[in-house]
Amino acid sequence: MVKTNISELAIFGGSPAFKELLHVGRPNIGNREQFLKRVNEMFDQRRLSNNGPFMRELEQKLAAFLGVKHCITMCNATIALEITARALGLQGEVIIPSFTFVASAHALQWQEITPVFCDADPVTHNIDATKIEKLITSRTTGILGVHVWGRACDVDALSAIAHKHHLKLMFDAAHALACTHQGKMIGGFGDAEVFSFHATKFFNSFEGGAVTTNNDQLAARLRGMRNFGFAGLDNVVDIGTNGKMSEVSAAMGLTSLESLDKFIQINYENYLAYFRGLDGIPGIRLITYTETEKNNYQYIVMEIDEVAAGLSRDLLVTILHAENILARRYFYPGCHQMEPYRSYFPNAGMVLPETEKLTLKVLQLPTGTAVGKAEIDHVCGLIRFVLAHGAEIRKRYESQ
Ligand code: T4K
């Protein structure tokens, strides 16, 4: 039902705009028959994990798709980041953005590597390359760039800094499957890149991830490390862990790959629908994806300028949640404000001014194949209505 009076808002006792929850991150599911056929084959062959045929097929297909020499699948991107950090010999300090999902920082800290947080660029939301060099110390061994929302970070600048200071360079490409930088698929930059295939990503293998690299030696080490460091049946040659992708995940990955273009097309149409629906609302900016690069359009990211909009991002989130629209505040409050980092670096916010601002104004809206155009129009109409009555809503909310 379209709301015409603020009393009809669910925060003020009205009925929610949606009967069922509208999530950010509902999984895209490809052809079920194809997936189930693969699962049956898997049972027939009794190969459930460890270098199985589906895993090898997925690795070959992804490497070809990304134009990279090696693709090493893993059980998830967090473990893939950890294994890659170790395989690259990272230790001491590694520079990363604070404006990222906490897994990027945890993967380092879990290896007892200190993540040193760098500020974000307010326009691209990516690590601000101009602020990296000041953070380099004698303990710095690497840089971990994150391609936030699938938009490549400043790969050239990061590569130049890494080269100049003899640092390793890896990328968290969890958001960036099927995205390009200067026309080249993300996957082959730096020493290695790490993708996530988590259920909430537009391409999923239930849980899963992969490391891509053009370095033969590194690839061999990564393959060994994800399987306890084994090289042969009884021969352990390296410290390892269990980072293997299971066959059922690889079967899902192969099935998702067959629908990849369709998923991207739907995401793109949703992005355009949000763009039209939110056009011209004061205080709102949707982040854009340049048409000259490929993107997967899996994130609809909105910035709210509290002064121009008349209400804060957080009040808008409260309103939307009451309407059963589960918009998300990724990446609030920033890694540096989360434990253990908040305790380690209580004053980090002072050198992360842009990150602090971003974490207060960014909001993600539901998209993907589970969200239809009518729902998007409804969400946009509601946001338009709320922001047209921002000051009035805020006053009433604060007085109740
Ligand atoms: N680096 C970056 C930059 C990342 O963004 C991520 C993960 C990683 C590294 C690590 O990748 P992985 O180790 O996960 O492969 C989510 C995801 O768990 C996480 O993968 C993702 N980024 C992050 C941005 O978001 P949560 O805790 O917000 O997700 P969750 O499980 O609460 O799901 C969100 C919503 O999606 C739920 O409200 C309901 C819906 N949902 C979720 C699942 C799992 C479904 O409808 N069905 C489902 O099966 O972290």
GROMACS .gro file of C-alpha atoms and ligand atoms in nm:
model
  450
    1MET     CA    1   0.000   0.000   0.000
    2VAL     CA    2   0.133   0.345  -0.095
    3LYS     CA    3   0.164   0.572   0.210
    4THR     CA    4   0.009   0.915   0.193
    5ASN     CA    5   0.041   1.023   0.555
    6ILE     CA    6   0.330   0.976   0.796
    7SER     CA    7   0.096   0.809   1.046
    8GLU     CA    8   0.078   0.518   0.800
    9LEU     CA    9   0.448   0.446   0.845
   10ALA     CA   10   0.512   0.124   1.035
   11ILE     CA   11   0.734   0.304   1.290
   12PHE     CA   12   0.423   0.502   1.385
   13GLY     CA   13   0.193   0.198   1.403
   14GLY     CA   14   0.095   0.154   1.034
   15SER     CA   15   0.113  -0.181   0.850
   16PRO     CA   16   0.451  -0.267   0.702
   17ALA     CA   17   0.485  -0.196   0.330
   18PHE     CA   18   0.592  -0.558   0.270
   19LYS     CA   19   0.434  -0.866   0.424
   20GLU     CA   20   0.756  -1.064   0.384
   21LEU     CA   21   1.106  -0.947   0.467
   22LEU     CA   22   1.297  -0.800   0.174
   23HIS     CA   23   1.663  -0.893   0.230
   24VAL     CA   24   1.994  -0.768   0.104
   25GLY     CA   25   2.175  -1.086   0.008
   26ARG     CA   26   1.904  -1.333  -0.092
   27PRO     CA   27   2.088  -1.600  -0.288
   28ASN     CA   28   2.062  -1.628  -0.665
   29ILE     CA   29   1.983  -1.985  -0.758
   30GLY     CA   30   2.058  -2.119  -1.104
   31ASN     CA   31   1.913  -2.422  -1.281
   32ARG     CA   32   1.804  -2.663  -1.007
   33GLU     CA   33   1.782  -2.966  -1.238
   34GLN     CA   34   2.139  -2.911  -1.352
   35PHE     CA   35   2.253  -2.878  -0.992
   36LEU     CA   36   2.065  -3.190  -0.877
   37LYS     CA   37   2.201  -3.384  -1.174
   38ARG     CA   38   2.552  -3.293  -1.060
   39VAL     CA   39   2.471  -3.392  -0.702
   40ASN     CA   40   2.352  -3.734  -0.824
   41GLU     CA   41   2.670  -3.777  -1.025
   42MET     CA   42   2.868  -3.682  -0.716
   43PHE     CA   43   2.693  -3.951  -0.512
   44ASP     CA   44   2.743  -4.208  -0.789
   45GLN     CA   45   3.115  -4.132  -0.796
   46ARG     CA   46   3.139  -4.109  -0.416
   47ARG     CA   47   3.370  -3.816  -0.450
   48LEU     CA   48   3.261  -3.554  -0.200
   49SER     CA   49   3.572  -3.343  -0.152
   50ASN     CA   50   3.948  -3.301  -0.200
   51ASN     CA   51   4.042  -3.222  -0.558
   52GLY     CA   52   3.723  -3.374  -0.700
   53PRO     CA   53   3.614  -3.346  -1.066
   54PHE     CA   54   3.364  -3.062  -1.010
   55MET     CA   55   3.619  -2.859  -0.818
   56ARG     CA   56   3.877  -2.902  -1.095
   57GLU     CA   57   3.620  -2.815  -1.363
   58LEU     CA   58   3.517  -2.502  -1.173
   59GLU     CA   59   3.880  -2.395  -1.134
   60GLN     CA   60   3.947  -2.439  -1.506
   61LYS     CA   61   3.632  -2.254  -1.608
   62LEU     CA   62   3.692  -1.965  -1.368
   63ALA     CA   63   4.058  -1.929  -1.470
   64ALA     CA   64   3.952  -1.914  -1.836
   65PHE     CA   65   3.672  -1.668  -1.762
   66LEU     CA   66   3.905  -1.440  -1.565
   67GLY     CA   67   4.196  -1.475  -1.807
   68VAL     CA   68   4.431  -1.580  -1.530
   69LYS     CA   69   4.675  -1.870  -1.513
   70HIS     CA   70   4.565  -2.025  -1.185
   71CYS     CA   71   4.241  -2.042  -0.992
   72ILE     CA   72   4.256  -2.222  -0.658
   73THR     CA   73   3.914  -2.270  -0.504
   74MET     CA   74   3.872  -2.259  -0.127
   75CYS     CA   75   3.602  -2.323   0.133
   76ASN     CA   76   3.538  -1.948   0.174
   77ALA     CA   77   3.711  -1.617   0.106
   78THR     CA   78   3.814  -1.557   0.467
   79ILE     CA   79   4.023  -1.874   0.476
   80ALA     CA   80   4.144  -1.796   0.123
   81LEU     CA   81   4.269  -1.456   0.245
   82GLU     CA   82   4.447  -1.620   0.538
   83ILE     CA   83   4.612  -1.885   0.326
   84THR     CA   84   4.718  -1.627   0.067
   85ALA     CA   85   4.864  -1.396   0.332
   86ARG     CA   86   5.067  -1.687   0.467
   87ALA     CA   87   5.171  -1.817   0.126
   88LEU     CA   88   5.298  -1.469   0.038
   89GLY     CA   89   5.498  -1.458   0.361
   90LEU     CA   90   5.313  -1.157   0.501
   91GLN     CA   91   5.391  -1.074   0.861
   92GLY     CA   92   5.434  -0.770   1.084
   93GLU     CA   93   5.199  -0.505   0.941
   94VAL     CA   94   4.980  -0.500   0.633
   95ILE     CA   95   4.800  -0.188   0.513
   96ILE     CA   96   4.430  -0.232   0.441
   97PRO     CA   97   4.124  -0.007   0.422
   98SER     CA   98   3.903   0.013   0.728
   99PHE     CA   99   3.600   0.053   0.501
  100THR     CA  100   3.560  -0.316   0.422
  101PHE     CA  101   3.389  -0.623   0.562
  102VAL     CA  102   3.559  -0.724   0.886
  103ALA     CA  103   3.677  -1.054   0.731
  104SER     CA  104   3.952  -0.863   0.544
  105ALA     CA  105   4.104  -0.748   0.875
  106HIS     CA  106   4.033  -1.068   1.068
  107ALA     CA  107   4.208  -1.281   0.806
  108LEU     CA  108   4.528  -1.090   0.879
  109GLN     CA  109   4.489  -1.065   1.255
  110TRP     CA  110   4.414  -1.439   1.270
  111GLN     CA  111   4.768  -1.483   1.130
  112GLU     CA  112   4.896  -1.238   1.394
  113ILE     CA  113   4.959  -0.982   1.123
  114THR     CA  114   4.858  -0.630   1.232
  115PRO     CA  115   4.611  -0.467   0.994
  116VAL     CA  116   4.706  -0.100   0.963
  117PHE     CA  117   4.397   0.088   0.856
  118CYS     CA  118   4.410   0.337   0.573
  119ASP     CA  119   4.140   0.592   0.497
  120ALA     CA  120   3.892   0.560   0.211
  121ASP     CA  121   3.838   0.780  -0.091
  122PRO     CA  122   3.499   0.946  -0.035
  123VAL     CA  123   3.396   0.912  -0.399
  124THR     CA  124   3.509   0.560  -0.488
  125HIS     CA  125   3.479   0.416  -0.133
  126ASN     CA  126   3.808   0.235  -0.202
  127ILE     CA  127   4.139   0.267  -0.017
  128ASP     CA  128   4.287   0.614  -0.071
  129ALA     CA  129   4.619   0.537  -0.239
  130THR     CA  130   4.753   0.884  -0.159
  131LYS     CA  131   4.741   0.804   0.213
  132ILE     CA  132   4.921   0.469   0.202
  133GLU     CA  133   5.287   0.572   0.200
  134LYS     CA  134   5.260   0.759   0.531
  135LEU     CA  135   5.154   0.432   0.695
  136ILE     CA  136   5.454   0.229   0.580
  137THR     CA  137   5.697   0.137   0.859
  138SER     CA  138   5.990  -0.103   0.886
  139ARG     CA  139   5.737  -0.373   0.986
  140THR     CA  140   5.518  -0.333   0.676
  141THR     CA  141   5.527  -0.636   0.445
  142GLY     CA  142   5.226  -0.584   0.223
  143ILE     CA  143   4.916  -0.404   0.106
  144LEU     CA  144   4.572  -0.563   0.089
  145GLY     CA  145   4.350  -0.359  -0.142
  146VAL     CA  146   3.976  -0.425  -0.152
  147HIS     CA  147   3.768  -0.374  -0.467
  148VAL     CA  148   3.470  -0.236  -0.276
  149TRP     CA  149   3.132  -0.292  -0.453
  150GLY     CA  150   3.324  -0.452  -0.742
  151ARG     CA  151   3.473  -0.118  -0.848
  152ALA     CA  152   3.848  -0.168  -0.881
  153CYS     CA  153   4.067   0.019  -0.638
  154ASP     CA  154   4.352   0.224  -0.778
  155VAL     CA  155   4.545  -0.080  -0.894
  156ASP     CA  156   4.815   0.121  -1.073
  157ALA     CA  157   4.892   0.343  -0.775
  158LEU     CA  158   4.892   0.048  -0.534
  159SER     CA  159   5.121  -0.152  -0.763
  160ALA     CA  160   5.363   0.140  -0.789
  161ILE     CA  161   5.376   0.184  -0.410
  162ALA     CA  162   5.420  -0.189  -0.354
  163HIS     CA  163   5.699  -0.201  -0.611
  164LYS     CA  164   5.878   0.104  -0.469
  165HIS     CA  165   5.875  -0.028  -0.111
  166HIS     CA  166   5.924  -0.398  -0.195
  167LEU     CA  167   5.587  -0.495  -0.053
  168LYS     CA  168   5.357  -0.780  -0.151
  169LEU     CA  169   5.027  -0.673  -0.301
  170MET     CA  170   4.710  -0.876  -0.271
  171PHE     CA  171   4.351  -0.785  -0.340
  172ASP     CA  172   4.032  -0.878  -0.164
  173ALA     CA  173   3.811  -0.919  -0.469
  174ALA     CA  174   3.521  -1.068  -0.271
  175HIS     CA  175   3.277  -0.830  -0.446
  176ALA     CA  176   3.442  -0.825  -0.784
  177LEU     CA  177   3.376  -1.142  -0.983
  178ALA     CA  178   3.307  -1.050  -1.347
  179CYS     CA  179   3.423  -0.691  -1.297
  180THR     CA  180   3.696  -0.522  -1.498
  181HIS     CA  181   3.968  -0.266  -1.439
  182GLN     CA  182   4.072  -0.079  -1.754
  183GLY     CA  183   3.895  -0.346  -1.955
  184LYS     CA  184   4.081  -0.636  -1.791
  185MET     CA  185   3.903  -0.881  -1.564
  186ILE     CA  186   3.983  -0.843  -1.198
  187GLY     CA  187   4.167  -1.160  -1.095
  188GLY     CA  188   4.512  -1.108  -1.241
  189PHE     CA  189   4.626  -0.799  -1.051
  190GLY     CA  190   4.890  -0.784  -0.779
  191ASP     CA  191   5.046  -1.105  -0.647
  192ALA     CA  192   4.704  -1.264  -0.595
  193GLU     CA  193   4.335  -1.182  -0.572
  194VAL     CA  194   4.070  -1.345  -0.353
  195PHE     CA  195   3.703  -1.393  -0.446
  196SER     CA  196   3.405  -1.487  -0.230
  197PHE     CA  197   3.129  -1.721  -0.343
  198HIS     CA  198   2.926  -1.689  -0.024
  199ALA     CA  199   2.550  -1.743  -0.048
  200THR     CA  200   2.490  -1.367  -0.035
  201LYS     CA  201   2.719  -1.296  -0.332
  202PHE     CA  202   2.559  -1.277  -0.678
  203PHE     CA  203   2.759  -1.586  -0.775
  204ASN     CA  204   2.749  -1.843  -0.500
  205SER     CA  205   2.867  -2.192  -0.418
  206PHE     CA  206   2.678  -2.193  -0.085
  207GLU     CA  207   3.004  -2.112   0.094
  208GLY     CA  208   3.320  -2.080  -0.112
  209GLY     CA  209   3.592  -1.867  -0.254
  210ALA     CA  210   3.898  -1.873  -0.475
  211VAL     CA  211   4.244  -1.729  -0.510
  212THR     CA  212   4.365  -1.631  -0.855
  213THR     CA  213   4.723  -1.565  -0.954
  214ASN     CA  214   4.959  -1.574  -1.250
  215ASN     CA  215   5.246  -1.692  -1.030
  216ASP     CA  216   5.312  -2.068  -1.074
  217GLN     CA  217   5.509  -2.110  -0.752
  218LEU     CA  218   5.254  -1.925  -0.544
  219ALA     CA  219   4.972  -2.130  -0.697
  220ALA     CA  220   5.147  -2.455  -0.608
  221ARG     CA  221   5.202  -2.336  -0.252
  222LEU     CA  222   4.837  -2.229  -0.219
  223ARG     CA  223   4.717  -2.569  -0.343
  224GLY     CA  224   4.936  -2.745  -0.090
  225MET     CA  225   4.843  -2.515   0.198
  226ARG     CA  226   4.469  -2.557   0.147
  227ASN     CA  227   4.519  -2.933   0.193
  228PHE     CA  228   4.722  -2.943   0.517
  229GLY     CA  229   5.048  -2.889   0.328
  230PHE     CA  230   5.041  -3.235   0.168
  231ALA     CA  231   5.246  -3.312  -0.142
  232GLY     CA  232   5.158  -3.676  -0.201
  233LEU     CA  233   4.999  -3.928   0.031
  234ASP     CA  234   5.224  -3.912   0.337
  235ASN     CA  235   5.445  -3.620   0.257
  236VAL     CA  236   5.378  -3.289   0.430
  237VAL     CA  237   5.607  -3.018   0.293
  238ASP     CA  238   5.453  -2.700   0.429
  239ILE     CA  239   5.234  -2.567   0.705
  240GLY     CA  240   4.877  -2.610   0.588
  241THR     CA  241   4.519  -2.595   0.694
  242ASN     CA  242   4.188  -2.719   0.560
  243GLY     CA  243   4.071  -2.472   0.298
  244LYS     CA  244   3.925  -2.719   0.049
  245MET     CA  245   3.607  -2.656  -0.148
  246SER     CA  246   3.366  -2.950  -0.127
  247GLU     CA  247   3.220  -3.111  -0.439
  248VAL     CA  248   2.866  -3.002  -0.357
  249SER     CA  249   2.987  -2.641  -0.342
  250ALA     CA  250   3.175  -2.682  -0.670
  251ALA     CA  251   2.858  -2.829  -0.826
  252MET     CA  252   2.669  -2.520  -0.713
  253GLY     CA  253   2.950  -2.298  -0.843
  254LEU     CA  254   2.935  -2.461  -1.187
  255THR     CA  255   2.558  -2.421  -1.190
  256SER     CA  256   2.584  -2.055  -1.087
  257LEU     CA  257   2.843  -1.999  -1.359
  258GLU     CA  258   2.593  -2.115  -1.622
  259SER     CA  259   2.351  -1.841  -1.508
  260LEU     CA  260   2.611  -1.572  -1.450
  261ASP     CA  261   2.506  -1.353  -1.745
  262LYS     CA  262   2.141  -1.376  -1.645
  263PHE     CA  263   2.219  -1.277  -1.285
  264ILE     CA  264   2.421  -0.978  -1.402
  265GLN     CA  265   2.147  -0.871  -1.643
  266ILE     CA  266   1.885  -0.881  -1.365
  267ASN     CA  267   2.116  -0.690  -1.129
  268TYR     CA  268   2.173  -0.431  -1.401
  269GLU     CA  269   1.801  -0.387  -1.463
  270ASN     CA  270   1.745  -0.352  -1.088
  271TYR     CA  271   2.022  -0.092  -1.070
  272LEU     CA  272   1.854   0.108  -1.349
  273ALA     CA  273   1.515   0.076  -1.177
  274TYR     CA  274   1.661   0.210  -0.851
  275PHE     CA  275   1.828   0.488  -1.042
  276ARG     CA  276   1.505   0.599  -1.203
  277GLY     CA  277   1.308   0.552  -0.881
  278LEU     CA  278   1.542   0.758  -0.663
  279ASP     CA  279   1.633   1.020  -0.921
  280GLY     CA  280   1.625   1.379  -0.801
  281ILE     CA  281   1.561   1.312  -0.431
  282PRO     CA  282   1.758   1.574  -0.236
  283GLY     CA  283   2.020   1.431  -0.003
  284ILE     CA  284   2.054   1.096  -0.179
  285ARG     CA  285   2.330   0.972  -0.404
  286LEU     CA  286   2.335   0.626  -0.557
  287ILE     CA  287   2.684   0.508  -0.632
  288THR     CA  288   2.732   0.451  -1.003
  289TYR     CA  289   2.912   0.190  -1.207
  290THR     CA  290   3.096   0.326  -1.506
  291GLU     CA  291   2.957   0.194  -1.833
  292THR     CA  292   3.308   0.159  -1.976
  293GLU     CA  293   3.390  -0.119  -1.728
  294LYS     CA  294   3.213  -0.448  -1.662
  295ASN     CA  295   3.046  -0.482  -1.324
  296ASN     CA  296   2.821  -0.742  -1.166
  297TYR     CA  297   2.590  -0.469  -1.026
  298GLN     CA  298   2.528  -0.681  -0.717
  299TYR     CA  299   2.529  -0.388  -0.477
  300ILE     CA  300   2.281  -0.101  -0.474
  301VAL     CA  301   2.461   0.147  -0.254
  302MET     CA  302   2.309   0.473  -0.146
  303GLU     CA  303   2.465   0.763   0.042
  304ILE     CA  304   2.246   0.984   0.256
  305ASP     CA  305   2.348   1.337   0.337
  306GLU     CA  306   2.169   1.393   0.665
  307VAL     CA  307   2.146   1.772   0.633
  308ALA     CA  308   2.011   1.775   0.278
  309ALA     CA  309   1.783   1.475   0.336
  310GLY     CA  310   1.634   1.605   0.661
  311LEU     CA  311   1.698   1.278   0.846
  312SER     CA  312   1.988   1.051   0.923
  313ARG     CA  313   2.088   0.729   0.752
  314ASP     CA  314   2.017   0.544   1.075
  315LEU     CA  315   1.664   0.679   1.109
  316LEU     CA  316   1.598   0.584   0.748
  317VAL     CA  317   1.724   0.231   0.825
  318THR     CA  318   1.491   0.211   1.126
  319ILE     CA  319   1.199   0.323   0.910
  320LEU     CA  320   1.281   0.076   0.632
  321HIS     CA  321   1.327  -0.213   0.874
  322ALA     CA  322   0.986  -0.143   1.024
  323GLU     CA  323   0.847  -0.167   0.669
  324ASN     CA  324   1.020  -0.509   0.636
  325ILE     CA  325   1.287  -0.374   0.403
  326LEU     CA  326   1.610  -0.500   0.559
  327ALA     CA  327   1.848  -0.238   0.419
  328ARG     CA  328   2.202  -0.290   0.552
  329ARG     CA  329   2.463  -0.049   0.685
  330TYR     CA  330   2.764  -0.224   0.529
  331PHE     CA  331   3.036  -0.144   0.648
  332TYR     CA  332   2.922   0.017   0.969
  333PRO     CA  333   3.099   0.107   1.197
  334GLY     CA  334   3.424   0.037   1.004
  335CYS     CA  335   3.676  -0.229   1.101
  336HIS     CA  336   3.869   0.011   1.325
  337GLN     CA  337   3.560   0.047   1.544
  338MET     CA  338   3.520  -0.329   1.586
  339GLU     CA  339   3.698  -0.557   1.830
  340PRO     CA  340   3.979  -0.634   1.869
  341TYR     CA  341   4.090  -0.336   1.657
  342ARG     CA  342   3.898  -0.077   1.859
  343SER     CA  343   4.095  -0.178   2.170
  344TYR     CA  344   4.426  -0.203   1.986
  345PHE     CA  345   4.391   0.137   1.816
  346PRO     CA  346   4.145   0.348   2.016
  347ASN     CA  347   4.237   0.667   1.826
  348ALA     CA  348   4.238   0.523   1.474
  349GLY     CA  349   3.932   0.728   1.381
  350MET     CA  350   4.144   1.043   1.394
  351VAL     CA  351   4.335   0.935   1.084
  352LEU     CA  352   4.031   0.788   0.912
  353PRO     CA  353   3.804   1.092   0.871
  354GLU     CA  354   3.655   0.990   0.535
  355THR     CA  355   3.593   0.634   0.653
  356GLU     CA  356   3.412   0.765   0.960
  357LYS     CA  357   3.188   0.982   0.739
  358LEU     CA  358   3.118   0.699   0.497
  359THR     CA  359   3.018   0.455   0.769
  360LEU     CA  360   2.752   0.703   0.881
  361LYS     CA  361   2.597   0.765   0.541
  362VAL     CA  362   2.613   0.444   0.339
  363LEU     CA  363   2.319   0.211   0.301
  364GLN     CA  364   2.260  -0.099   0.090
  365LEU     CA  365   1.926  -0.183  -0.067
  366PRO     CA  366   1.784  -0.524  -0.164
  367THR     CA  367   1.852  -0.650  -0.514
  368GLY     CA  368   1.926  -0.975  -0.697
  369THR     CA  369   1.698  -1.226  -0.865
  370ALA     CA  370   1.471  -1.247  -0.559
  371VAL     CA  371   1.369  -0.881  -0.595
  372GLY     CA  372   1.124  -0.774  -0.866
  373LYS     CA  373   1.071  -0.441  -1.038
  374ALA     CA  374   0.740  -0.378  -0.860
  375GLU     CA  375   0.914  -0.422  -0.527
  376ILE     CA  376   1.192  -0.183  -0.625
  377ASP     CA  377   0.937   0.079  -0.736
  378HIS     CA  378   0.762   0.035  -0.404
  379VAL     CA  379   1.088   0.074  -0.205
  380CYS     CA  380   1.182   0.385  -0.405
  381GLY     CA  381   0.833   0.536  -0.363
  382LEU     CA  382   0.856   0.481   0.009
  383ILE     CA  383   1.203   0.639   0.033
  384ARG     CA  384   1.080   0.935  -0.172
  385PHE     CA  385   0.780   0.975   0.060
  386VAL     CA  386   0.996   0.948   0.374
  387LEU     CA  387   1.251   1.202   0.255
  388ALA     CA  388   0.978   1.443   0.144
  389HIS     CA  389   0.862   1.443   0.507
  390GLY     CA  390   1.206   1.403   0.670
  391ALA     CA  391   1.192   1.685   0.926
  392GLU     CA  392   0.834   1.604   1.029
  393ILE     CA  393   0.910   1.231   1.071
  394ARG     CA  394   1.223   1.302   1.271
  395LYS     CA  395   1.039   1.535   1.507
  396ARG     CA  396   0.761   1.286   1.568
  397TYR     CA  397   1.002   0.994   1.607
  398GLU     CA  398   1.214   1.183   1.860
  399SER     CA  399   0.910   1.283   2.064
  400GLN     CA  400   0.760   0.934   2.093
  401T4K     N1  401   3.593  -0.957   0.204
  401T4K     C1  402   3.485  -0.883   0.177
  401T4K     C2  403   3.505  -0.746   0.122
  401T4K     C3  404   3.357  -0.933   0.199
  401T4K     O1  405   3.248  -0.859   0.173
  401T4K     C4  406   3.344  -1.064   0.251
  401T4K     C5  407   3.214  -1.119   0.280
  401T4K     C6  408   3.460  -1.140   0.275
  401T4K     C7  409   3.584  -1.082   0.251
  401T4K     C8  410   3.455  -1.280   0.329
  401T4K     O2  411   3.393  -1.368   0.238
  401T4K     P1  412   3.341  -1.512   0.289
  401T4K     O3  413   3.440  -1.566   0.388
  401T4K     O4  414   3.204  -1.490   0.349
  401T4K     O5  415   3.337  -1.596   0.164
  401T4K     C9  416   2.762  -1.113   0.482
  401T4K    C10  417   2.829  -1.238   0.429
  401T4K     O6  418   2.835  -1.344   0.525
  401T4K    C11  419   2.967  -1.211   0.380
  401T4K     O7  420   3.000  -1.316   0.292
  401T4K    C12  421   2.975  -1.081   0.304
  401T4K     N2  422   3.110  -1.047   0.270
  401T4K    C13  423   2.921  -0.969   0.388
  401T4K    C14  424   2.926  -0.835   0.316
  401T4K     O8  425   2.788  -0.994   0.421
  401T4K     P2  426   2.621  -1.098   0.696
  401T4K     O9  427   2.651  -1.147   0.831
  401T4K    O10  428   2.563  -0.964   0.681
  401T4K    O11  429   2.536  -1.202   0.610
  401T4K     P3  430   2.413  -1.289   0.651
  401T4K    O12  431   2.454  -1.430   0.653
  401T4K    O13  432   2.349  -1.228   0.772
  401T4K    O14  433   2.315  -1.268   0.527
  401T4K    C15  434   2.261  -1.140   0.494
  401T4K    C16  435   2.114  -1.157   0.457
  401T4K    O15  436   2.104  -1.239   0.345
  401T4K    C17  437   2.032  -1.221   0.565
  401T4K    O16  438   1.964  -1.121   0.635
  401T4K    C18  439   1.934  -1.310   0.493
  401T4K    C19  440   1.991  -1.326   0.356
  401T4K     N3  441   2.032  -1.463   0.333
  401T4K    C20  442   2.156  -1.505   0.376
  401T4K    C21  443   2.194  -1.635   0.356
  401T4K    C22  444   2.330  -1.682   0.403
  401T4K    C23  445   1.944  -1.549   0.271
  401T4K    O17  446   1.833  -1.508   0.236
  401T4K     N4  447   1.983  -1.678   0.249
  401T4K    C24  448   2.104  -1.725   0.288
  401T4K    O18  449   2.136  -1.843   0.266
  401T4K    O19  450   2.760  -1.107   0.620
   0.00000   0.00000   0.00000
